[in-house]
Every structure is written in structure tokens, then in C-alpha cells.
Amino acid sequence: MWTFLLLGATVVGPFSGVDLDRLTDTPMLIEEDMLRADAREVLRLGTGMKLEKRDGREVILTQEGFVVEFELELEPGNYRIAVEASAPNRGTDSYWAYVDGKQISAPLTIPTDTMAERAVGISIAEKGRHQLRLSLREAPGSILASLRFSSVANKISRPPMRKELAGKHPRIFFTADDLGAMRARLRDERVQQFYKLPGTLTRKPPAFRPDQRNGGAYRGLGNYAFAYLLKPDDEMLEGIIPWLETATTYPHVGVDLDAEYFMEGLALTYDWLYHELPEDLRAGVRDTIARQCRTVYEASLVGRTGGGLAFQQNHYWYAHLSLALGAAAICGEVPEAEQWLAWAWDRFERIALSFSPDGGFHEGPSYWDYSMPTLYLYTDLYEWCTGLRIPAGDDGLAGQAEFRLHHVYPGLALSAALEDTVIGKGAPPIKLLLWEAKRFDAPVAMGIAELLNRGASSDRFNLLWLNENLASRDAREVVPLARYYSDIETAFARTSWDDDSTYVAFVSRPLGGHKWAELCARFGLGGTGHNHPEQNHFVLFGRGQVLAGDQGYTYEKLTRNHNTVLVDGKGQYGDGEMWPRPTPGRAHITDFVTQGDITMALGDAASAYPAELGLTRFERTLVLAGRDLVVVCDRLAAKQPRTFSWLLHHWGEVSAGNGRWTITRRDAQLGVVPVLPQNVEVATSTYRPRFVHPTRDHTPEEPDVNLLELNAGPTTGTTFLVPLLVGSAGEALPEVQTVSTETCDAVRVGDTVVAFNRGTGKMEVALPWDETLRTGAKALVARVHDGEQQIVTLPVAQ
């Protein structure tokens, strides 16, 4: 089993002052208590409370009418009110804080079933005596052990902006000295393959809409500002000015995704067009940026931005990139901006330190496409502004282009709908592949960009992240057909790079991957984002069609929606949640081997199921045995008799006969031939997953999914042995022969034998050339291919 060890992780962030062993410490933060009250002292500050003793400690039990009030003499600045508390359920887990009778916009939310400190930020604008109040937001019943009120400020250990950028505009990613060379690049033929100037901005900016998302319209504004610098044009500038004017009327855009969308457009445009803006408009935009930065900063001080303290969740990246962009644009012009920028670097270093080291990403291809622009931009901004290399993360950033390519089905048009990926997702944005190619001087990443490029884009980063002088390599010649990622426990394989090849992907992991799961467990962090309870799940693509699929982005994450196993109809940790939280499950891929068009992976997912189900074994071996054959073998055991349900989802038409089921999808077909267990019960059904959210609808063109379900039990143990025959629609299914022995379960299809060891000793396998092999392998493929005898074992034979 893969294990990530936190101890001895000595890389320290130069701004944050932390390493992995102190990931949630805040040495940069100067906090001074102005009021500290234990339970008895809290009792004297208000009403609606009862003093009790629990676990040998005095605590307050909140009751109807709970209120705590106190007054303090305060200077202008940032403060926080913190409680050490616990709630019995989510209906009792929050309070409202008030300053001088005005309610703070964000509630103070406390943990359930765990006593821990939580806080909410407060900003004081005027010196004087102020009244502070805390009251219930929901029902009473929470337990409160102590209360603190403190001032907070940042201790800046080094300048957050290098001195050669101070006082300059433009200064984000380039300066005025670079413009001549950038303009000359537009004449380069290779540049023209990836970047083109946009047309004039003719769209009108939207007015602010209360209680709605407002920032998204601004995200692309920087494309036009960038184009103006490359080719100054009065008409282009005239199209941009109304957007800046309207932006100054926005009172806020929150502290989450919208904040970044808004700031990416506004901050870059302010910086890049600084000298082109009328003075009054420049001042208005600067004030708007400062107001928004202040809002995000104050929320971040108490972990209340998007993503909370989930350093590997895309909302956290977006929220803090918005702060970094805004502060970088106005640093030196607004006194607080230096603090904001240093804090943004503190937050970034925690992302870099905790990033997966294996070149993969845990939220699926849609959220790779959505999140990586933010991470790459944040990385570049950190290094450009500070002059420092990021303290960690390059080991995981290198190879991301290849990782994303492995999600793309044969034909290179569609991506596997793993995790929260909308069905029909295409290839990734080319700019992300260009970023890796440029950063790491990576010819393979450049080759992937060329392979997937469908024409020039007006996205500014298609030029900023392009190294047109970098040689490329043909990705189909150098990227392996199969790859296993050991932190996020995902394996991919295809039989060739041809459009009609057969492809599988296999997932068996802790939610978030090993590194993030262990950090969550150690520090009490949350947020595995868009992961699904799907361990030992696979997808299958062949003959140009999805033959065993994934429903992708759903708002009720169900194990039942995946090609894995249910136990008594129940799923894995996180089953039924909208956004699954960190869990104790530690599923993992124990073995992986690939040779040519044969790949085998073995996943252990027993720990992914709640303990009360008593599951003691769930080992799945997935075998891609060439273009026409996939075999799945599952070993299952439980402490008491259970019914095990083997699931396969598809969008085809099903026909049954002679103990086999044929799924036809357009020009492709899949034969499903259950060999074990004998007398298995088979059911077919059609249902529609929950694709609709109160604010979004991800319903695909074909929302109804078909399910083929094999049921065995109740029993304390069983084996599913299921060959999957890939072919063209209308073809006769090949014969499946059972060639099992006392030591192995095995099938033969044509000249291919696939065998699975029943125990830990040696198995005897009847080879397809009339010989018998004794081997200690866990699984084996033996075949005659192009006249040659071939044996591949799992693990690889020594």
C-alpha cells in the first residue's frame, strides 16, 4: 500500500514559514487576545446558557435566548471572535456575530461532534468603544467551552513584490520593456498556430445583480487589454472603458469563485492599461480592487473564503488568487496591499506544499480544465512578483499534460467522465499544455499541445504561456499506452493510439488521493471537492463508443452510479453526499503491469466501505487483454452473509441469450458473459441520476442511463468473473471457455487465456498452446498474437 509520510517534510515556505508538519500553523499571523473567557466567564457575559460539566471540563450548553455581549475599546483594524465549541448536529452548528448591532455577513460555524476552535472575522473602521455580540443562528444545543476576541495582523518577513517592479505599470507578467518583443512574436508562424488577436469588444457590461453571481462576465476582459497593448487601437480601448466604469459600481463579488473571475479581468486590465485610463477612472478601479481585496483578506484570516482551509480544493485556489491578483495590481498604491499580497503568498505556499506529487489531479478532467488555469496563473504570479521559485509542487506539476491526455478517449475528441466531469467533455484547453511545455522545457507536453490543437485562440495565455522555440515530440510515439498514478490511485490504458483502439480507466483511492487524505486526517481539514464514492470503478471505451460509462457530474454522489460493487444495496463512504468529505477509506491499487496492448491493475477497495457493512475483502483485477477482450475478476468477503451487486452502466440496447448479454451502442457492441458466480441473478434497469442543482443543470443529452446488475448472495464470500467482449455491432460474440483449475479461475477467448490466482500460492494455468504453467502470479494473460506466444503476469514475473 502506498503511504505518504508527513514526518521529515522540511521544505519551508519563505512567506508562510511552515512545512508539511505545520501546515495549518500561522506564524505570519500576529494575534493578540483582548478578551479570553472560559465557560464560567462566558456565563456572566450573557443569557440563555446552562453551565455543565462534560469529560471533566466545565462547558456552556446553549439554550433558547442564548446571547453573549461585551464592550471593548478598539483601534481600526482586523479582529476575530473565536469560540471553542461543538454541535450535536448541523441544525445547531452556527452563531451570528454583531458589531454595534450590525450583523456580520458570514456566520460562525462550529464542528459537529468534535470540540474545536472556530472563528469569524470582524473589521473595525473607527477608533472607539464598540459593542460585540454573539447569538444563535439556528437551534440551541451546542456546547461552548471558551470564547476569545483578538486583534490580528500580518508579520511580513520579506517584500512580497520585488523592487524592480515597484511603481511600474504594466508589471504583471511583463513590463513596458517587453512589449516590442511581444509584438514581434505575432509574426511568427508557430505563434499564429496558437494565438490570434481578438476582435473589438462590442458586448456591453452587465449591471450588478444582487444575490447573484456577478464576476464571470469580467474574466475574459484581460484578453482585450492584452490585445490593445500588442496592437493599440482606439476602438478596442473604447470597448474596454465601459466595463471598467461598470465594475466600479459593483459593491462586492463575494469571496469565492466570482471574486477570481472579477479580479482576473479587472486587476490585469488596470495594470496593463494603467497609463491609458483617465485619472478618475483609474482611481475608481483602484478603489474597487482594494475594496474587494479587503473583503477576501478579512474572510481568509478566519478561513471563511471559498474552500475554507481545503488547500487542494479549487475554490480555495480561486479565492486566494483573486487576492493575489488584486494586491499585485495596486501594491504600493494602497497601504494595506502589501499585507494582502504577503498573505496571498502565505496561502499559495500551503497549496504548493500539499499538492499531489505524482503528476495527477484528484477532481477529474473537467475540474482539471477548470482548476489548472488558476493554479498555473497563481504559480506564475508568485514567482514573477517575488523573484522566488515556488517552495514545492514542481514534482506534481510536471507531467500534468500527459495525465490529462490519458483521460482523452481514442479519437482524441472526448474525455472520460470521471469524477464531476460533464458527459461530452472534450479535450483540454491548449494553453494549459503550453504552460507545462514552457515551464519545464518539455517537448512531450509541446507535442501533446500540437496533437490536440484545433486552431488559434485569442486567450492571452496562449501567447504568454507559449515557447514557440521549443522543439516538440510526437506524443503518440513517446507517451506510454498505459500509466498508473500512485498518489491519486488512477490507472489508464489503451491498446494503441489509433482511433479504433480500446481504452480503460480504473480508480481505487482515498478521496483526494493519499497525500491529501493523510493531511486532512492529521489536521482536521475538509474538502475533497468533486470526488465520488467510486472505488474499484472502471470505464471502458471501444470501437468509438463508451461501452461501460460514468454518469459524470451529479449532485448526489452515489456508489450505485458507478461500475463497482454494492454491499446489501449500500455504497462506500461519502455515498449520497453532494460534496463528499474526507473519509477513513484508504482504497488503493496494489499491483499494476503493462506490456504492449495488455494491461492489468489490481485494486483493494474493502476499506472504502463503512465498517458496519463488515466487508473484509474487495479485490478487483481489471485486465485489458488486447483490443477485443477485457476481463474483470472480483474477490469479495464479509463477516456475515451479504448480497453483493456488480454494476455496469451503459447507453446501449441490451439483448440476452445463452447466459450472455449483448449491449449495442451505435456501431459498437459489448458482450457481457458472467462466468462466476454460477446461477448469478441478472437485472436490467434504466434510471436518471440527479444532474440538477438549485443553481445549475448538468443534464446531458442522454440523461437516462442503463444498468446491468449481477447479484450474488446472501453469502459471506463470492467471486465475480466477467469477460467483456468488445466488437463491432452485429458481430457474433466469440465463445468463452472456462479453463479454471483447482488453483485458478480462468477463461479462454480464442487464442487468449486470462487466469486469476485463487490463493497466495502457485496456480496452474492451461496455456493456449497446450502447455501448463505453474506461477505465483496473482493474474496472467497468455496468448498467441501475430504468431508469437506471449505471457504477461501480475506482478511481473522475476
mmCIF file of C-alpha atoms in Angstrom, residues 516-754:
data_model
loop_
_atom_site.group_PDB
_atom_site.id
_atom_site.type_symbol
_atom_site.label_atom_id
_atom_site.label_comp_id
_atom_site.label_asym_id
_atom_site.label_seq_id
_atom_site.Cartn_x
_atom_site.Cartn_y
_atom_site.Cartn_z
ATOM 1 C CA TRP A 516 -4.316 14.975 0.790
ATOM 2 C CA ALA A 517 -6.271 12.303 2.701
ATOM 3 C CA GLU A 518 -3.472 11.978 5.253
ATOM 4 C CA LEU A 519 -3.164 15.749 5.625
ATOM 5 C CA CYS A 520 -6.930 16.003 6.137
ATOM 6 C CA ALA A 521 -6.824 13.297 8.790
ATOM 7 C CA ARG A 522 -3.864 14.829 10.598
ATOM 8 C CA PHE A 523 -5.018 18.450 10.639
ATOM 9 C CA GLY A 524 -8.792 18.039 10.618
ATOM 10 C CA LEU A 525 -9.094 19.590 7.153
ATOM 11 C CA GLY A 526 -12.005 19.107 4.803
ATOM 12 C CA GLY A 527 -12.789 19.391 1.161
ATOM 13 C CA THR A 528 -12.120 16.558 -1.270
ATOM 14 C CA GLY A 529 -14.137 18.593 -3.714
ATOM 15 C CA HIS A 530 -15.508 16.770 -6.721
ATOM 16 C CA ASN A 531 -14.512 13.210 -5.818
ATOM 17 C CA HIS A 532 -17.027 10.365 -5.960
ATOM 18 C CA PRO A 533 -17.546 7.281 -3.750
ATOM 19 C CA GLU A 534 -16.497 5.034 -6.646
ATOM 20 C CA GLN A 535 -13.512 2.930 -5.624
ATOM 21 C CA ASN A 536 -12.672 -0.030 -7.890
ATOM 22 C CA HIS A 537 -14.691 1.717 -10.607
ATOM 23 C CA PHE A 538 -13.753 1.466 -14.285
ATOM 24 C CA VAL A 539 -14.828 2.880 -17.625
ATOM 25 C CA LEU A 540 -14.485 1.161 -20.993
ATOM 26 C CA PHE A 541 -14.385 2.668 -24.480
ATOM 27 C CA GLY A 542 -14.123 0.664 -27.681
ATOM 28 C CA ARG A 543 -14.978 0.830 -31.369
ATOM 29 C CA GLY A 544 -15.572 4.559 -30.981
ATOM 30 C CA GLN A 545 -18.166 4.321 -28.199
ATOM 31 C CA VAL A 546 -18.465 4.400 -24.408
ATOM 32 C CA LEU A 547 -19.336 0.799 -23.541
ATOM 33 C CA ALA A 548 -19.122 0.952 -19.736
ATOM 34 C CA GLY A 549 -19.614 4.528 -18.616
ATOM 35 C CA ASP A 550 -19.683 7.020 -15.804
ATOM 36 C CA GLN A 551 -22.561 9.473 -15.247
ATOM 37 C CA GLY A 552 -20.081 12.238 -14.511
ATOM 38 C CA TYR A 553 -21.227 15.424 -12.755
ATOM 39 C CA THR A 554 -24.074 14.566 -10.400
ATOM 40 C CA TYR A 555 -25.313 16.359 -7.298
ATOM 41 C CA GLU A 556 -25.927 13.228 -5.289
ATOM 42 C CA LYS A 557 -22.732 11.223 -5.370
ATOM 43 C CA LEU A 558 -23.761 7.567 -5.274
ATOM 44 C CA THR A 559 -21.670 4.432 -5.450
ATOM 45 C CA ARG A 560 -24.620 2.977 -7.326
ATOM 46 C CA ASN A 561 -23.855 5.345 -10.228
ATOM 47 C CA HIS A 562 -20.502 3.645 -10.874
ATOM 48 C CA ASN A 563 -19.165 0.376 -12.238
ATOM 49 C CA THR A 564 -18.232 -1.121 -8.898
ATOM 50 C CA VAL A 565 -19.982 -3.193 -6.182
ATOM 51 C CA LEU A 566 -22.756 -2.555 -3.656
ATOM 52 C CA VAL A 567 -22.985 -4.469 -0.374
ATOM 53 C CA ASP A 568 -26.595 -5.160 0.630
ATOM 54 C CA GLY A 569 -27.503 -2.300 -1.690
ATOM 55 C CA LYS A 570 -25.256 0.123 0.187
ATOM 56 C CA GLY A 571 -22.300 2.083 -1.103
ATOM 57 C CA GLN A 572 -18.983 3.482 0.064
ATOM 58 C CA TYR A 573 -18.026 6.281 2.438
ATOM 59 C CA GLY A 574 -19.454 9.525 1.065
ATOM 60 C CA ASP A 575 -22.408 7.762 -0.556
ATOM 61 C CA GLY A 576 -25.317 10.170 -1.009
ATOM 62 C CA GLU A 577 -23.347 13.341 -0.247
ATOM 63 C CA MET A 578 -23.296 16.279 -2.647
ATOM 64 C CA TRP A 579 -19.644 17.089 -1.889
ATOM 65 C CA PRO A 580 -18.047 14.052 -0.202
ATOM 66 C CA ARG A 581 -15.858 14.919 2.751
ATOM 67 C CA PRO A 582 -12.605 13.229 3.789
ATOM 68 C CA THR A 583 -13.237 9.661 4.931
ATOM 69 C CA PRO A 584 -11.246 6.886 6.638
ATOM 70 C CA GLY A 585 -11.301 4.811 3.453
ATOM 71 C CA ARG A 586 -7.863 4.024 2.043
ATOM 72 C CA ALA A 587 -8.576 2.127 -1.164
ATOM 73 C CA HIS A 588 -5.531 1.667 -3.368
ATOM 74 C CA ILE A 589 -4.180 -0.063 -6.447
ATOM 75 C CA THR A 590 -1.859 -2.759 -5.181
ATOM 76 C CA ASP A 591 -0.451 -4.009 -8.476
ATOM 77 C CA PHE A 592 -0.124 -2.670 -11.999
ATOM 78 C CA VAL A 593 1.608 -4.065 -15.064
ATOM 79 C CA THR A 594 1.536 -3.128 -18.726
ATOM 80 C CA GLN A 595 3.152 -4.634 -21.807
ATOM 81 C CA GLY A 596 2.117 -3.525 -25.270
ATOM 82 C CA ASP A 597 -1.656 -3.722 -25.584
ATOM 83 C CA ILE A 598 -2.039 -5.768 -22.369
ATOM 84 C CA THR A 599 -2.541 -4.021 -19.022
ATOM 85 C CA MET A 600 -3.564 -5.413 -15.636
ATOM 86 C CA ALA A 601 -4.421 -3.491 -12.454
ATOM 87 C CA LEU A 602 -5.494 -4.838 -9.068
ATOM 88 C CA GLY A 603 -7.421 -2.573 -6.656
ATOM 89 C CA ASP A 604 -8.201 -3.155 -2.976
ATOM 90 C CA ALA A 605 -11.343 -1.216 -2.013
ATOM 91 C CA ALA A 606 -12.534 -3.026 1.143
ATOM 92 C CA SER A 607 -11.688 -0.052 3.378
ATOM 93 C CA ALA A 608 -13.810 2.276 1.212
ATOM 94 C CA TYR A 609 -16.995 0.809 2.724
ATOM 95 C CA PRO A 610 -18.372 1.748 6.162
ATOM 96 C CA ALA A 611 -17.256 -0.634 8.893
ATOM 97 C CA GLU A 612 -20.823 -1.618 9.774
ATOM 98 C CA LEU A 613 -21.114 -3.484 6.470
ATOM 99 C CA GLY A 614 -18.426 -5.878 7.666
ATOM 100 C CA LEU A 615 -16.679 -6.075 4.298
ATOM 101 C CA THR A 616 -13.313 -7.750 4.716
ATOM 102 C CA ARG A 617 -12.293 -8.163 1.077
ATOM 103 C CA PHE A 618 -12.934 -6.428 -2.207
ATOM 104 C CA GLU A 619 -10.115 -7.024 -4.622
ATOM 105 C CA ARG A 620 -10.813 -6.228 -8.244
ATOM 106 C CA THR A 621 -8.450 -7.194 -11.038
ATOM 107 C CA LEU A 622 -9.118 -5.386 -14.291
ATOM 108 C CA VAL A 623 -7.438 -6.901 -17.346
ATOM 109 C CA LEU A 624 -7.215 -5.284 -20.763
ATOM 110 C CA ALA A 625 -6.133 -8.277 -22.851
ATOM 111 C CA GLY A 626 -5.926 -6.660 -26.261
ATOM 112 C CA ARG A 627 -8.393 -4.742 -28.379
ATOM 113 C CA ASP A 628 -11.246 -7.261 -28.177
ATOM 114 C CA LEU A 629 -11.192 -8.502 -24.584
ATOM 115 C CA VAL A 630 -11.469 -7.068 -21.068
ATOM 116 C CA VAL A 631 -11.886 -9.346 -18.037
ATOM 117 C CA VAL A 632 -12.992 -8.298 -14.559
ATOM 118 C CA CYS A 633 -12.368 -10.557 -11.550
ATOM 119 C CA ASP A 634 -13.671 -9.541 -8.116
ATOM 120 C CA ARG A 635 -12.919 -11.346 -4.838
ATOM 121 C CA LEU A 636 -15.398 -10.388 -2.104
ATOM 122 C CA ALA A 637 -15.828 -11.440 1.526
ATOM 123 C CA ALA A 638 -17.764 -10.187 4.560
ATOM 124 C CA LYS A 639 -18.113 -11.057 8.242
ATOM 125 C CA GLN A 640 -21.742 -12.068 7.785
ATOM 126 C CA PRO A 641 -23.858 -13.031 4.773
ATOM 127 C CA ARG A 642 -24.331 -10.118 2.392
ATOM 128 C CA THR A 643 -25.767 -9.614 -1.084
ATOM 129 C CA PHE A 644 -23.144 -8.323 -3.498
ATOM 130 C CA SER A 645 -24.279 -6.334 -6.556
ATOM 131 C CA TRP A 646 -21.921 -5.993 -9.538
ATOM 132 C CA LEU A 647 -22.772 -2.936 -11.641
ATOM 133 C CA LEU A 648 -22.185 -1.938 -15.254
ATOM 134 C CA HIS A 649 -23.644 1.285 -16.714
ATOM 135 C CA HIS A 650 -24.155 1.952 -20.405
ATOM 136 C CA TRP A 651 -26.209 3.821 -23.020
ATOM 137 C CA GLY A 652 -26.880 0.920 -25.377
ATOM 138 C CA GLU A 653 -29.608 -1.548 -26.216
ATOM 139 C CA VAL A 654 -29.499 -4.872 -24.365
ATOM 140 C CA SER A 655 -30.315 -8.315 -25.637
ATOM 141 C CA ALA A 656 -29.911 -11.559 -23.699
ATOM 142 C CA GLY A 657 -29.393 -15.182 -24.611
ATOM 143 C CA ASN A 658 -27.475 -18.292 -23.525
ATOM 144 C CA GLY A 659 -26.177 -16.739 -20.315
ATOM 145 C CA ARG A 660 -24.706 -13.698 -22.014
ATOM 146 C CA TRP A 661 -25.868 -10.130 -22.541
ATOM 147 C CA THR A 662 -25.085 -8.030 -25.592
ATOM 148 C CA ILE A 663 -25.026 -4.241 -25.332
ATOM 149 C CA THR A 664 -25.186 -2.472 -28.694
ATOM 150 C CA ARG A 665 -24.226 1.185 -28.900
ATOM 151 C CA ARG A 666 -24.302 2.607 -32.436
ATOM 152 C CA ASP A 667 -21.513 0.812 -34.357
ATOM 153 C CA ALA A 668 -20.080 -0.932 -31.298
ATOM 154 C CA GLN A 669 -21.124 -3.760 -29.063
ATOM 155 C CA LEU A 670 -20.107 -5.225 -25.728
ATOM 156 C CA GLY A 671 -20.694 -8.831 -24.776
ATOM 157 C CA VAL A 672 -21.089 -9.407 -21.029
ATOM 158 C CA VAL A 673 -20.543 -13.064 -20.116
ATOM 159 C CA PRO A 674 -20.760 -13.783 -16.356
ATOM 160 C CA VAL A 675 -18.752 -16.958 -15.667
ATOM 161 C CA LEU A 676 -18.843 -16.660 -11.876
ATOM 162 C CA PRO A 677 -20.671 -16.911 -9.631
ATOM 163 C CA GLN A 678 -22.809 -19.678 -11.020
ATOM 164 C CA ASN A 679 -26.553 -19.045 -11.084
ATOM 165 C CA VAL A 680 -25.997 -15.300 -10.723
ATOM 166 C CA GLU A 681 -29.164 -13.194 -10.774
ATOM 167 C CA VAL A 682 -29.140 -10.589 -13.535
ATOM 168 C CA ALA A 683 -31.308 -7.477 -13.624
ATOM 169 C CA THR A 684 -31.533 -4.651 -16.136
ATOM 170 C CA SER A 685 -32.971 -1.199 -15.442
ATOM 171 C CA THR A 686 -32.928 2.401 -16.571
ATOM 172 C CA TYR A 687 -32.751 5.439 -14.295
ATOM 173 C CA ARG A 688 -31.783 9.117 -14.263
ATOM 174 C CA PRO A 689 -29.113 10.335 -11.812
ATOM 175 C CA ARG A 690 -29.506 13.687 -10.102
ATOM 176 C CA PHE A 691 -27.937 16.104 -12.575
ATOM 177 C CA VAL A 692 -29.833 19.207 -11.401
ATOM 178 C CA HIS A 693 -28.600 21.599 -8.695
ATOM 179 C CA PRO A 694 -30.607 24.611 -7.418
ATOM 180 C CA THR A 695 -28.288 26.907 -9.417
ATOM 181 C CA ARG A 696 -27.014 24.628 -12.198
ATOM 182 C CA ASP A 697 -28.257 21.931 -14.518
ATOM 183 C CA HIS A 698 -25.740 19.414 -15.876
ATOM 184 C CA THR A 699 -28.297 17.129 -17.509
ATOM 185 C CA PRO A 700 -26.591 15.557 -20.557
ATOM 186 C CA GLU A 701 -28.178 14.903 -23.947
ATOM 187 C CA GLU A 702 -28.849 11.313 -22.908
ATOM 188 C CA PRO A 703 -29.807 11.679 -19.242
ATOM 189 C CA ASP A 704 -31.180 8.163 -18.733
ATOM 190 C CA VAL A 705 -28.552 5.550 -18.064
ATOM 191 C CA ASN A 706 -28.972 1.803 -18.395
ATOM 192 C CA LEU A 707 -27.770 -0.549 -15.679
ATOM 193 C CA LEU A 708 -26.819 -4.205 -15.939
ATOM 194 C CA GLU A 709 -26.681 -5.622 -12.415
ATOM 195 C CA LEU A 710 -25.360 -9.013 -11.300
ATOM 196 C CA ASN A 711 -26.465 -10.090 -7.813
ATOM 197 C CA ALA A 712 -24.971 -12.823 -5.632
ATOM 198 C CA GLY A 713 -25.951 -13.823 -2.097
ATOM 199 C CA PRO A 714 -26.625 -13.506 0.686
ATOM 200 C CA THR A 715 -23.205 -15.066 1.199
ATOM 201 C CA THR A 716 -20.044 -14.438 3.200
ATOM 202 C CA GLY A 717 -17.915 -14.569 0.067
ATOM 203 C CA THR A 718 -18.063 -14.769 -3.683
ATOM 204 C CA THR A 719 -16.113 -14.239 -6.895
ATOM 205 C CA PHE A 720 -17.349 -12.350 -9.921
ATOM 206 C CA LEU A 721 -15.529 -13.404 -13.085
ATOM 207 C CA VAL A 722 -16.897 -11.425 -16.038
ATOM 208 C CA PRO A 723 -15.330 -11.350 -19.517
ATOM 209 C CA LEU A 724 -16.311 -8.281 -21.564
ATOM 210 C CA LEU A 725 -16.143 -8.855 -25.314
ATOM 211 C CA VAL A 726 -15.534 -5.717 -27.383
ATOM 212 C CA GLY A 727 -16.592 -5.775 -31.013
ATOM 213 C CA SER A 728 -18.485 -4.132 -33.835
ATOM 214 C CA ALA A 729 -22.261 -4.051 -33.790
ATOM 215 C CA GLY A 730 -23.827 -7.183 -35.241
ATOM 216 C CA GLU A 731 -20.757 -9.389 -34.921
ATOM 217 C CA ALA A 732 -21.243 -12.839 -33.474
ATOM 218 C CA LEU A 733 -19.806 -12.979 -29.951
ATOM 219 C CA PRO A 734 -16.792 -15.267 -29.663
ATOM 220 C CA GLU A 735 -17.022 -18.347 -27.480
ATOM 221 C CA VAL A 736 -15.930 -18.008 -23.857
ATOM 222 C CA GLN A 737 -14.486 -21.210 -22.428
ATOM 223 C CA THR A 738 -13.990 -21.806 -18.727
ATOM 224 C CA VAL A 739 -10.495 -23.273 -18.224
ATOM 225 C CA SER A 740 -10.302 -22.961 -14.436
ATOM 226 C CA THR A 741 -8.279 -25.351 -12.297
ATOM 227 C CA GLU A 742 -8.226 -26.055 -8.556
ATOM 228 C CA THR A 743 -5.814 -23.144 -8.124
ATOM 229 C CA CYS A 744 -7.156 -20.536 -10.514
ATOM 230 C CA ASP A 745 -10.245 -19.078 -12.136
ATOM 231 C CA ALA A 746 -9.593 -18.746 -15.851
ATOM 232 C CA VAL A 747 -11.292 -18.117 -19.179
ATOM 233 C CA ARG A 748 -10.222 -18.634 -22.757
ATOM 234 C CA VAL A 749 -11.434 -16.489 -25.645
ATOM 235 C CA GLY A 750 -9.938 -17.512 -28.977
ATOM 236 C CA ASP A 751 -6.176 -17.761 -28.507
ATOM 237 C CA THR A 752 -6.139 -15.768 -25.266
ATOM 238 C CA VAL A 753 -6.262 -17.167 -21.719
ATOM 239 C CA VAL A 754 -6.796 -14.897 -18.712
#
